[in-house]
Short mmCIF file of N, CA and C in Angstrom, two decimals:
data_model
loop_
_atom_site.label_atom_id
_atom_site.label_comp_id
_atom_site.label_asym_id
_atom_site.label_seq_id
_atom_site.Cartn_x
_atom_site.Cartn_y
_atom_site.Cartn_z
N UNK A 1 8.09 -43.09 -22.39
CA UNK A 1 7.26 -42.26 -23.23
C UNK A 1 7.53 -42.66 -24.69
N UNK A 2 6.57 -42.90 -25.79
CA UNK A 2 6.72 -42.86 -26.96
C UNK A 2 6.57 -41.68 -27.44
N UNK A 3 7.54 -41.89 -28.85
CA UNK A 3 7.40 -40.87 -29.91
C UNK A 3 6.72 -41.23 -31.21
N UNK A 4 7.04 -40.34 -32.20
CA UNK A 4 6.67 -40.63 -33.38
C UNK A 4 7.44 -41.78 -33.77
N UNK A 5 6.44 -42.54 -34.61
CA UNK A 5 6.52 -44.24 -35.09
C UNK A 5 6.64 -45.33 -34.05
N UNK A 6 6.86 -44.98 -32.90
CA UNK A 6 6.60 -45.57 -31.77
C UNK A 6 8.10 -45.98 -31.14
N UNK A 7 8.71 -44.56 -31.61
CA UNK A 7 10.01 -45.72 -30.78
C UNK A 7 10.37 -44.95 -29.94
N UNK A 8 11.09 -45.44 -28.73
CA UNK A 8 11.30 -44.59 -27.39
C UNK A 8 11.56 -43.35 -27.46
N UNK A 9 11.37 -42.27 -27.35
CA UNK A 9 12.02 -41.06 -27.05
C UNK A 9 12.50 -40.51 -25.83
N UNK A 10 13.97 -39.95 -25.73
CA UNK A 10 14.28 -39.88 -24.77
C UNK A 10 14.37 -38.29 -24.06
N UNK A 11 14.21 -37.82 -23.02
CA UNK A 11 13.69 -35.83 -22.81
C UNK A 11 15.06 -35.56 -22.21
N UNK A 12 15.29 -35.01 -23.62
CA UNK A 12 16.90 -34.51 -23.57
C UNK A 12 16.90 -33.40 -22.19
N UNK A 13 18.10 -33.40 -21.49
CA UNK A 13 18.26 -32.76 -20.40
C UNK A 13 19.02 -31.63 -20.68
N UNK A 14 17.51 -30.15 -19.87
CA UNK A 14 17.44 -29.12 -20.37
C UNK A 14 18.70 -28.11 -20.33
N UNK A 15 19.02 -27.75 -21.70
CA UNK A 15 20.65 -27.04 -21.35
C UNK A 15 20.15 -24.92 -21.15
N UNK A 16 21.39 -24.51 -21.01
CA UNK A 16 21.09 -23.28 -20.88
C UNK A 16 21.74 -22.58 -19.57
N UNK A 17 22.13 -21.60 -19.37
CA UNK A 17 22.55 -20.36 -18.22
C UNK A 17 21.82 -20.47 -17.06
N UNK A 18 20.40 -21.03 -17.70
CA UNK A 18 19.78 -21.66 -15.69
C UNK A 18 19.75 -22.51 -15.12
N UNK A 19 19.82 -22.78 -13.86
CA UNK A 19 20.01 -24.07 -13.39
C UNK A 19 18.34 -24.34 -13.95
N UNK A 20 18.16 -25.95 -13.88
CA UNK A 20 17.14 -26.01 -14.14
C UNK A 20 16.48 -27.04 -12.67
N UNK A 21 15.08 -26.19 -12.66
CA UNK A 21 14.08 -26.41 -11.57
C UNK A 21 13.36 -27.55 -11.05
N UNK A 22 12.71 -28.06 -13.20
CA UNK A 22 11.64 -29.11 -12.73
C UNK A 22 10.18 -28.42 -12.75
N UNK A 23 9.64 -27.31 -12.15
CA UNK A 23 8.82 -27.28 -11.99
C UNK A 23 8.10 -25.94 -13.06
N UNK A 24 7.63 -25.83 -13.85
CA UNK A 24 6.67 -25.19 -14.78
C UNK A 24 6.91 -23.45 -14.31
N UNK A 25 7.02 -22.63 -15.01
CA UNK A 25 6.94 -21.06 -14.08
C UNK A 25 5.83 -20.93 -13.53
N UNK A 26 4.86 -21.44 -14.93
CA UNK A 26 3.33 -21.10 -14.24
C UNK A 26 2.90 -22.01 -12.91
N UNK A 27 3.35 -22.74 -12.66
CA UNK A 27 2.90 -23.42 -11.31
C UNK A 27 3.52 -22.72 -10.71
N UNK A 28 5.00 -22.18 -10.16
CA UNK A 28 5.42 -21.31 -9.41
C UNK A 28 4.31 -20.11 -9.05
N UNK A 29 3.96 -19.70 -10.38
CA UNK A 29 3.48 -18.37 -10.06
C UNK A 29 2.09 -18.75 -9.53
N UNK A 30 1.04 -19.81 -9.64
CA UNK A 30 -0.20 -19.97 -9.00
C UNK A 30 0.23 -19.97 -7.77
N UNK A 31 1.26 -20.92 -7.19
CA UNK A 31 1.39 -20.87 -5.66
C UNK A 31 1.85 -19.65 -5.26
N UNK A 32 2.64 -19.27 -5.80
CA UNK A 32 2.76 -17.68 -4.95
C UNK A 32 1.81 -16.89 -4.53
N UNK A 33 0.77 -17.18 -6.08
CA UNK A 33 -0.35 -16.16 -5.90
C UNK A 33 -1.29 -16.48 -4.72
N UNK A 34 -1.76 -17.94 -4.90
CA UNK A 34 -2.19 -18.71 -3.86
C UNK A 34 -1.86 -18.15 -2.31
N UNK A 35 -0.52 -18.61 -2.39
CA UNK A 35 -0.03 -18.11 -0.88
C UNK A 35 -0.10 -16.46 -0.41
N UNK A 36 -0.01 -15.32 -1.86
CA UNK A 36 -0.25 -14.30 -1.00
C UNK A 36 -2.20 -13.87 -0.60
N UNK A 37 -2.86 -14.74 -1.54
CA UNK A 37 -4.32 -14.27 -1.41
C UNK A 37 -4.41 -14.71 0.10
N UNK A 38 -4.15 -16.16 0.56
CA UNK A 38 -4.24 -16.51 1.85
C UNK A 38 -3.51 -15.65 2.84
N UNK A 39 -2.74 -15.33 2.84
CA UNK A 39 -1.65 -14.27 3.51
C UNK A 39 -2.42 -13.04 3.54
N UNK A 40 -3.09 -12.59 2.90
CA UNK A 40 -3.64 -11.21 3.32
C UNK A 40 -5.24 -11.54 3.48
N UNK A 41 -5.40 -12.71 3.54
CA UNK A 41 -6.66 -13.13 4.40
C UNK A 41 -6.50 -13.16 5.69
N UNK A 42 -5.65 -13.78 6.39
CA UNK A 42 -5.28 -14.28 7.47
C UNK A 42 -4.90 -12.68 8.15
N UNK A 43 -4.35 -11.93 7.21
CA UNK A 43 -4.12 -10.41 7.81
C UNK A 43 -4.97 -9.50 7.80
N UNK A 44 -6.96 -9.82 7.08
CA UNK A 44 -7.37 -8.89 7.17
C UNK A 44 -8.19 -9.41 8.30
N UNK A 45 -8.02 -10.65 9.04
CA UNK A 45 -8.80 -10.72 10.39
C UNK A 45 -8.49 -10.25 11.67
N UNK A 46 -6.54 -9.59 11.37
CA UNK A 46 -6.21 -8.96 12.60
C UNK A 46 -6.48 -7.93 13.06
N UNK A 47 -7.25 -7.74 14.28
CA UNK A 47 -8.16 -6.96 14.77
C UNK A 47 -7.62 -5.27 14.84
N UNK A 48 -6.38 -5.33 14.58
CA UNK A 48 -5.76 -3.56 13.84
C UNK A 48 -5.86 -3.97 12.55
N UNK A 49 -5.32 -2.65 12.07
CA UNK A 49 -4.46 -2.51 10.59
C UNK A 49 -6.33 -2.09 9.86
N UNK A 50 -6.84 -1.20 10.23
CA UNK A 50 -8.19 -0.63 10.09
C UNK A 50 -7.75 0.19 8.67
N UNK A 51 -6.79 0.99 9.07
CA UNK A 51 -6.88 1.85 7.62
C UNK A 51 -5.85 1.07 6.80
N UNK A 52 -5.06 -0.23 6.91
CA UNK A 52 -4.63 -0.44 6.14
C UNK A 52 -5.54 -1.23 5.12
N UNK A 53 -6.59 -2.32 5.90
CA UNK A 53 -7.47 -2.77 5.51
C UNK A 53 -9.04 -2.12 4.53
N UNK A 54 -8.85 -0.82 4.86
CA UNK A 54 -9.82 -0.19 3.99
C UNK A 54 -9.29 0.24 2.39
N UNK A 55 -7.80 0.80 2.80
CA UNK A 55 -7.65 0.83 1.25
C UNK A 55 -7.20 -0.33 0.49
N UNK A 56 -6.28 -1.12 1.49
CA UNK A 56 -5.80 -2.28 0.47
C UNK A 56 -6.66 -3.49 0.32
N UNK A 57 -8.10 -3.57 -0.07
CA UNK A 57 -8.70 -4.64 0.17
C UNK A 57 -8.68 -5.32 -0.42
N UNK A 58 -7.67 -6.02 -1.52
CA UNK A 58 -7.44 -7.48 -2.00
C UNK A 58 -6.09 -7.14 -2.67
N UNK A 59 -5.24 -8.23 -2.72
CA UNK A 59 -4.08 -8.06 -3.86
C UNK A 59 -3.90 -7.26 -4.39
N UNK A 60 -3.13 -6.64 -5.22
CA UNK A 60 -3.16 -6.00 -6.89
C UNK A 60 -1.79 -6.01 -7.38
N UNK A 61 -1.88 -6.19 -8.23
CA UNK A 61 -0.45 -5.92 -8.76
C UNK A 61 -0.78 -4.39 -9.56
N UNK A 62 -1.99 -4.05 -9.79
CA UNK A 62 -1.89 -2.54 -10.18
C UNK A 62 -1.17 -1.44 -9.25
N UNK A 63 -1.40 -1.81 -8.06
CA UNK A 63 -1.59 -1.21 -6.70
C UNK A 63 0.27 -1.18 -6.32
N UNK A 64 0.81 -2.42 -6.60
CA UNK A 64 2.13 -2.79 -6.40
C UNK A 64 2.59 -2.01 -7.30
N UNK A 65 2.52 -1.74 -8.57
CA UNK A 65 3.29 -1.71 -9.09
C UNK A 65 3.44 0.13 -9.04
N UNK A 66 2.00 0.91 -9.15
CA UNK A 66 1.77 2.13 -8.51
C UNK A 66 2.69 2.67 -7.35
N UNK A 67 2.58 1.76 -6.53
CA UNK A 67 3.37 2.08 -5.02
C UNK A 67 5.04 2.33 -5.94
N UNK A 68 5.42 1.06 -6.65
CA UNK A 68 7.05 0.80 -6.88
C UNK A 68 7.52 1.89 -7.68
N UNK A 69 6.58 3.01 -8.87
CA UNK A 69 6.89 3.96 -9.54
C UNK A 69 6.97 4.99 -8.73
N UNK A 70 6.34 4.93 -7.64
CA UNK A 70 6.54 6.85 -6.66
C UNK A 70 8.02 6.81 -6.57
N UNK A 71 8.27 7.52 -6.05
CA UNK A 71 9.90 8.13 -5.98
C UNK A 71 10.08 7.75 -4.60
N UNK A 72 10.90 8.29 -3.37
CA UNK A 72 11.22 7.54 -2.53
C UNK A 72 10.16 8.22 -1.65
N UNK A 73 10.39 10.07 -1.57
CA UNK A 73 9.85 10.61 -0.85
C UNK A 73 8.17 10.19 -0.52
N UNK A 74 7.94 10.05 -2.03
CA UNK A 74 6.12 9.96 -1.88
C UNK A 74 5.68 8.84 -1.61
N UNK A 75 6.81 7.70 -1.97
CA UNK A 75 6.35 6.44 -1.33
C UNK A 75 6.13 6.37 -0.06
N UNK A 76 7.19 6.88 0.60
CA UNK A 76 6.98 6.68 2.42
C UNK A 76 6.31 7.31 2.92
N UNK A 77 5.51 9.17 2.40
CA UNK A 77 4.18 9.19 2.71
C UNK A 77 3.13 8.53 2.42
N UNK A 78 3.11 7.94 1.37
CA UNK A 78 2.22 7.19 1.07
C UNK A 78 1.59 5.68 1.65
N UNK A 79 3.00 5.16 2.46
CA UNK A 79 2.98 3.90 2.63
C UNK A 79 2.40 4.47 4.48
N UNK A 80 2.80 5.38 4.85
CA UNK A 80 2.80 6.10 5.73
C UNK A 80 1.22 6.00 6.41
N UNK A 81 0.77 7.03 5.29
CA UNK A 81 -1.44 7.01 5.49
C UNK A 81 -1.69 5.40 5.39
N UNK A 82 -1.46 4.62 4.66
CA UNK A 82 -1.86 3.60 4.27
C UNK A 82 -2.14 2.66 5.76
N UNK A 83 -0.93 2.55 6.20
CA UNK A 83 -0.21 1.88 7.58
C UNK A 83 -0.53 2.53 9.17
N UNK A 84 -0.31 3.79 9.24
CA UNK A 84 -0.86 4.55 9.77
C UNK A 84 0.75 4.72 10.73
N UNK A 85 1.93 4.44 9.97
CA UNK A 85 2.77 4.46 10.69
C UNK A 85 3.93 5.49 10.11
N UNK A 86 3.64 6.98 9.74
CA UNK A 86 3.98 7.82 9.19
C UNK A 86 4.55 9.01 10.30
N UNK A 87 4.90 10.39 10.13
CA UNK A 87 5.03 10.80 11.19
C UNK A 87 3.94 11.56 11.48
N UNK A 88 3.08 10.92 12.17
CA UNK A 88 1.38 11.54 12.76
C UNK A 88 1.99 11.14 14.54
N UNK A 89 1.05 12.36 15.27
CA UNK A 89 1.39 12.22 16.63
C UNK A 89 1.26 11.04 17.52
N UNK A 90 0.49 10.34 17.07
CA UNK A 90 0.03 9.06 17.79
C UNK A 90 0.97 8.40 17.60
N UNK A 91 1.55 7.99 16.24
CA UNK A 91 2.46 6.94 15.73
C UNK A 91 3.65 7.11 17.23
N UNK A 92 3.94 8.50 16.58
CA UNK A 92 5.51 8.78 17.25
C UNK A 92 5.08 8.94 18.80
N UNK A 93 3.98 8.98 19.24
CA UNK A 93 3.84 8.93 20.94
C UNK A 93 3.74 7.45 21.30
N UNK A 94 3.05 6.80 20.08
CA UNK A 94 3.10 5.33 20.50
C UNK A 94 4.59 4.21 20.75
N UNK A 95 5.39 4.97 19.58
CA UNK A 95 6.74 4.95 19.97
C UNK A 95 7.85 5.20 20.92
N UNK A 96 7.42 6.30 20.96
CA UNK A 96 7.99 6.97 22.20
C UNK A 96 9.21 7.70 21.37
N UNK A 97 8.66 8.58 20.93
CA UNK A 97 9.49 9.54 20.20
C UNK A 97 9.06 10.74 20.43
N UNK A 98 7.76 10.82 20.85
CA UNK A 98 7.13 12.57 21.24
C UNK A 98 6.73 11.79 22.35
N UNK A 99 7.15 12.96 23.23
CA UNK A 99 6.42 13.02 25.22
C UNK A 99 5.40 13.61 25.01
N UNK A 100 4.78 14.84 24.52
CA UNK A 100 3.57 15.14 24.55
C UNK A 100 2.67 14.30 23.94
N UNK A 101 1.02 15.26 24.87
CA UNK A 101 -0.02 14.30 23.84
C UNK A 101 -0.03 14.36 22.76
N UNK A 102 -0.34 13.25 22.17
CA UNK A 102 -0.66 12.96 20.73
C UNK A 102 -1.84 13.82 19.96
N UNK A 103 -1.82 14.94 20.32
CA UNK A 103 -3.46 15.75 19.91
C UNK A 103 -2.63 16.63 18.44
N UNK A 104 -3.60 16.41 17.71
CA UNK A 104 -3.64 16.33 16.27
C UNK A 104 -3.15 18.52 16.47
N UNK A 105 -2.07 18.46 15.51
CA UNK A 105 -1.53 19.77 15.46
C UNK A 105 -2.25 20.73 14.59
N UNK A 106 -3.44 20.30 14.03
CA UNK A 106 -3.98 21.39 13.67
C UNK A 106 -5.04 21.62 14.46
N UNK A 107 -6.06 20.69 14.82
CA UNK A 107 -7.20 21.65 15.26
C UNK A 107 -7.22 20.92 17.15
N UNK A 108 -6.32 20.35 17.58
CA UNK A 108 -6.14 19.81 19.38
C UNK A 108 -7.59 19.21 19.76
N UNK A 109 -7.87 18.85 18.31
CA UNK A 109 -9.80 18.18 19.29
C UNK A 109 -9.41 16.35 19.86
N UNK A 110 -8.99 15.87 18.64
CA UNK A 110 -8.44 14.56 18.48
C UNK A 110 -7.21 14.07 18.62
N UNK A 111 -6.87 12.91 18.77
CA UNK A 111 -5.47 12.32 18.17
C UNK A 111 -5.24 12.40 17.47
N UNK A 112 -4.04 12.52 16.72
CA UNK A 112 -3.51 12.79 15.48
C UNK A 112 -3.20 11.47 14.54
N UNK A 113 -4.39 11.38 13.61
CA UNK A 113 -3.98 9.47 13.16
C UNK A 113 -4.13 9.93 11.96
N UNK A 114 -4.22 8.87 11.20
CA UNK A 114 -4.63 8.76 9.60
C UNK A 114 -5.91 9.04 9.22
N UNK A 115 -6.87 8.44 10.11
CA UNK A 115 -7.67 8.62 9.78
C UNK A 115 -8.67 9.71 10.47
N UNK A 116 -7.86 10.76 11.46
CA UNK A 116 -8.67 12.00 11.58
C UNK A 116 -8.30 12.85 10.67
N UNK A 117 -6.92 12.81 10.55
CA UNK A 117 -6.57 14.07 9.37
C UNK A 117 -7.06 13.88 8.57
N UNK A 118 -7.30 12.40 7.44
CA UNK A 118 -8.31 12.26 6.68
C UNK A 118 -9.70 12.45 6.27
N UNK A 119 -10.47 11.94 7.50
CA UNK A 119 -12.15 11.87 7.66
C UNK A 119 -12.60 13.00 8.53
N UNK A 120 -11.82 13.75 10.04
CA UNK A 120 -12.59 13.68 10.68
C UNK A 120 -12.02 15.76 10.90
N UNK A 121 -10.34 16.05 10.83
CA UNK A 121 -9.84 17.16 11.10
C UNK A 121 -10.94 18.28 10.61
N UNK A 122 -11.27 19.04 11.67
CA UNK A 122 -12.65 20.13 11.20
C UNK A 122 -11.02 21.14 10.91
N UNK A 123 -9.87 20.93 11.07
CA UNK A 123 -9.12 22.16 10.44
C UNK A 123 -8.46 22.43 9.06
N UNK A 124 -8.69 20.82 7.99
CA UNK A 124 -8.49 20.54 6.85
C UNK A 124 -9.26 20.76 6.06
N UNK A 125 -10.52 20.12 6.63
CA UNK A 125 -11.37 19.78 5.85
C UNK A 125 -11.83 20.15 4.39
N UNK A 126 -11.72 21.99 4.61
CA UNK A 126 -12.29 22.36 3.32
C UNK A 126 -11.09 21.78 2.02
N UNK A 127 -9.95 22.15 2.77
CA UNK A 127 -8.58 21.39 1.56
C UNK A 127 -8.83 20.33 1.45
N UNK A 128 -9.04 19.03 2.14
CA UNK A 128 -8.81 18.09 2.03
C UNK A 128 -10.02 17.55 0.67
N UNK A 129 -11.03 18.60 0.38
CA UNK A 129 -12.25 18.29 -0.01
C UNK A 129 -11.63 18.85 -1.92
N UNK A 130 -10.68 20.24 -1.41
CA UNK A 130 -10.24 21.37 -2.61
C UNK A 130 -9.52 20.00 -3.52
N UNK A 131 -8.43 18.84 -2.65
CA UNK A 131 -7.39 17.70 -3.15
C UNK A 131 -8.51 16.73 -3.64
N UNK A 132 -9.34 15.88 -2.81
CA UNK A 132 -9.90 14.49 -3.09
C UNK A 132 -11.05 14.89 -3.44
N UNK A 133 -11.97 15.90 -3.18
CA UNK A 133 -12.97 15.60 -3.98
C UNK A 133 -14.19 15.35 -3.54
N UNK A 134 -13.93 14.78 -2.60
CA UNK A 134 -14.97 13.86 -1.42
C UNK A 134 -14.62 14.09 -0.39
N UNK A 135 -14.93 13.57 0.75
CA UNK A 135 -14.71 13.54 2.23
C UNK A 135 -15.35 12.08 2.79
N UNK A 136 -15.96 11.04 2.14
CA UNK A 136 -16.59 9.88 2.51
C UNK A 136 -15.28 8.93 1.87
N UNK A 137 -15.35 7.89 3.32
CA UNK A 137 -14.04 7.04 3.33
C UNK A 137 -14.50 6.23 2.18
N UNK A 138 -15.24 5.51 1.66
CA UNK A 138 -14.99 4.83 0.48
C UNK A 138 -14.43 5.72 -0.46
N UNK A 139 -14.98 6.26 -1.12
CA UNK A 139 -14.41 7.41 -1.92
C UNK A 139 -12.94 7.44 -1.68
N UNK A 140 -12.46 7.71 -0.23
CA UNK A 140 -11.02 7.64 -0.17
C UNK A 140 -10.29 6.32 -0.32
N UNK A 141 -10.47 5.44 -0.14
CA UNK A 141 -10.48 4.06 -0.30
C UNK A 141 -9.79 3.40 -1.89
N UNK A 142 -10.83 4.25 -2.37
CA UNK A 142 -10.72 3.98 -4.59
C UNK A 142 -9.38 4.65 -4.18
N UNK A 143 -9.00 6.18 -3.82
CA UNK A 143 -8.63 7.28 -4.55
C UNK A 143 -7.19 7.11 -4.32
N UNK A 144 -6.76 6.76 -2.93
CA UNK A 144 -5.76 7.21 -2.44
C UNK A 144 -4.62 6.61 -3.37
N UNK A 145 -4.30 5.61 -3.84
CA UNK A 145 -3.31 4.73 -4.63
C UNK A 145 -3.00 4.74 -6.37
N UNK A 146 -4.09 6.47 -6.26
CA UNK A 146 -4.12 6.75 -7.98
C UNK A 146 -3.11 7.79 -7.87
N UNK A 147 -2.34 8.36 -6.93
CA UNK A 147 -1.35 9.41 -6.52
C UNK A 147 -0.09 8.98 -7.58
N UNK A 148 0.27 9.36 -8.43
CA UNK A 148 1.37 9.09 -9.11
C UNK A 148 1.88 10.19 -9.27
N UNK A 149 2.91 9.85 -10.28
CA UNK A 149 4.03 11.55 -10.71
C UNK A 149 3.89 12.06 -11.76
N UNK A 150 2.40 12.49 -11.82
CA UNK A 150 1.75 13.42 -12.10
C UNK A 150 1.56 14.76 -11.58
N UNK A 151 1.34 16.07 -12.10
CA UNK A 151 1.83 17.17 -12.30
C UNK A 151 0.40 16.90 -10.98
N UNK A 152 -0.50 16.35 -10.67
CA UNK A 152 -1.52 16.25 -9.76
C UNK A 152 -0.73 15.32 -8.38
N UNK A 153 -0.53 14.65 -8.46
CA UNK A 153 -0.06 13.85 -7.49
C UNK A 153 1.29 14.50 -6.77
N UNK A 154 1.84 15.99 -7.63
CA UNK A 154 3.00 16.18 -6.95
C UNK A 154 2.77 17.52 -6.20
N UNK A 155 1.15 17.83 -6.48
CA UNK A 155 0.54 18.84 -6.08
C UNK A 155 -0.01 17.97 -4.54
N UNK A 156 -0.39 17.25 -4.84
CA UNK A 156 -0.90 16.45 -3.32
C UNK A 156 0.33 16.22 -2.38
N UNK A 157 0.93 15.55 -2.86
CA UNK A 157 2.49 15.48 -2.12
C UNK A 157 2.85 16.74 -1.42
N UNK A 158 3.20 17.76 -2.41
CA UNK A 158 3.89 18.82 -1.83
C UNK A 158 2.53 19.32 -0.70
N UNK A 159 0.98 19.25 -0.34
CA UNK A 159 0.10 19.67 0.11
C UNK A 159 0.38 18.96 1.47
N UNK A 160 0.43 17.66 1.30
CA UNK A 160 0.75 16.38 2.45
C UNK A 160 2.10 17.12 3.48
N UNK A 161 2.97 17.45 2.72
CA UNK A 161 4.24 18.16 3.47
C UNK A 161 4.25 18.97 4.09
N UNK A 162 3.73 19.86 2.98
CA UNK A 162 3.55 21.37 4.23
C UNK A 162 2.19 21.30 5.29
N UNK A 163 0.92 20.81 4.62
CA UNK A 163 0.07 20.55 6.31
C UNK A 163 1.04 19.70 7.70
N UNK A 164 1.56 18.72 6.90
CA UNK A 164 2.14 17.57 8.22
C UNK A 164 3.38 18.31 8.53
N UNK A 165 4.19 19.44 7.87
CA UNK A 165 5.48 19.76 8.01
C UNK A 165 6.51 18.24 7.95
N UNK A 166 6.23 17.27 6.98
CA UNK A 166 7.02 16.16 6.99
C UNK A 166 8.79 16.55 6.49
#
């Protein structure tokens, strides 16, 4: 490589507290990003993961970083609806943690999932409408991941507990 006036320059070898890499941060960080957009492509063709796929429908780091500020409790309900792997009757019968049927403890019409207590429980409903606002799954979709620790979000939380008795 030349330098100024044309005489060799040589690329002093980089000092400092880090080992050094070679490779640019920002190229690190395209491939990461790269690899997780493909990664949750490849995961939104697996024929479950229905309600995880409705709310989380692309990346975010808004979304990440939302999730990483809840506290512990509200995270794991949260991550809970999302996943559908919370303590709802189905989960824990699918487990094998409850012997009885899985019929939803408030109104015994349905299974007890994420997405009846959500969309479908005729024994919530009017609350669920008093909290979100709506009752149509897109609507829930936007909403659910704006839950923070807010004097609102700790009103939903504590609502989430005592319906589910979590």
């Amino acid at each position: 490589m030349r330098g100024f006036l044309g005489t060799k320059e040589l690329m002093p070898w980089p000092t400092g507290a880090q080992p050094f890499c070679g490779v640019p941060r920002c190229e690190s960080c395209r491939v990461v990003s790269k690899w997780i957009r493909a990664e949750h492509e490849r995961r939104s063709l697996h024929p479950g993961l229905r309600m995880s796929r409705m709310v989380l429908q692309s990346p975010s780091s808004k979304v990440a970083s939302d999730l990483l500020s809840l506290n512990r409790s509200m995270s794991s309900q949260v991550i809970g609806l999302i996943t559908g792997h919370g303590h709802l009757r189905k989960h824990l019968h699918r487990v094998g943690i409850l012997q009885e049927d899985p019929l939803c403890r408030m109104c015994d019409n349905q299974e007890e999932t994420t997405g009846h207590l959500i969309f479908d429980c005729p024994a919530i409903v009017r609350e669920h409408y008093a909290v979100f606002g709506s009752l149509e799954e897109e609507f829930f979709s936007r909403k659910i991941l704006i839950i923070s620790n807010t004097s609102f979000g700790r009103s939903k939380n504590r609502w989430v507990s005592k319906r589910l008795k979590i």
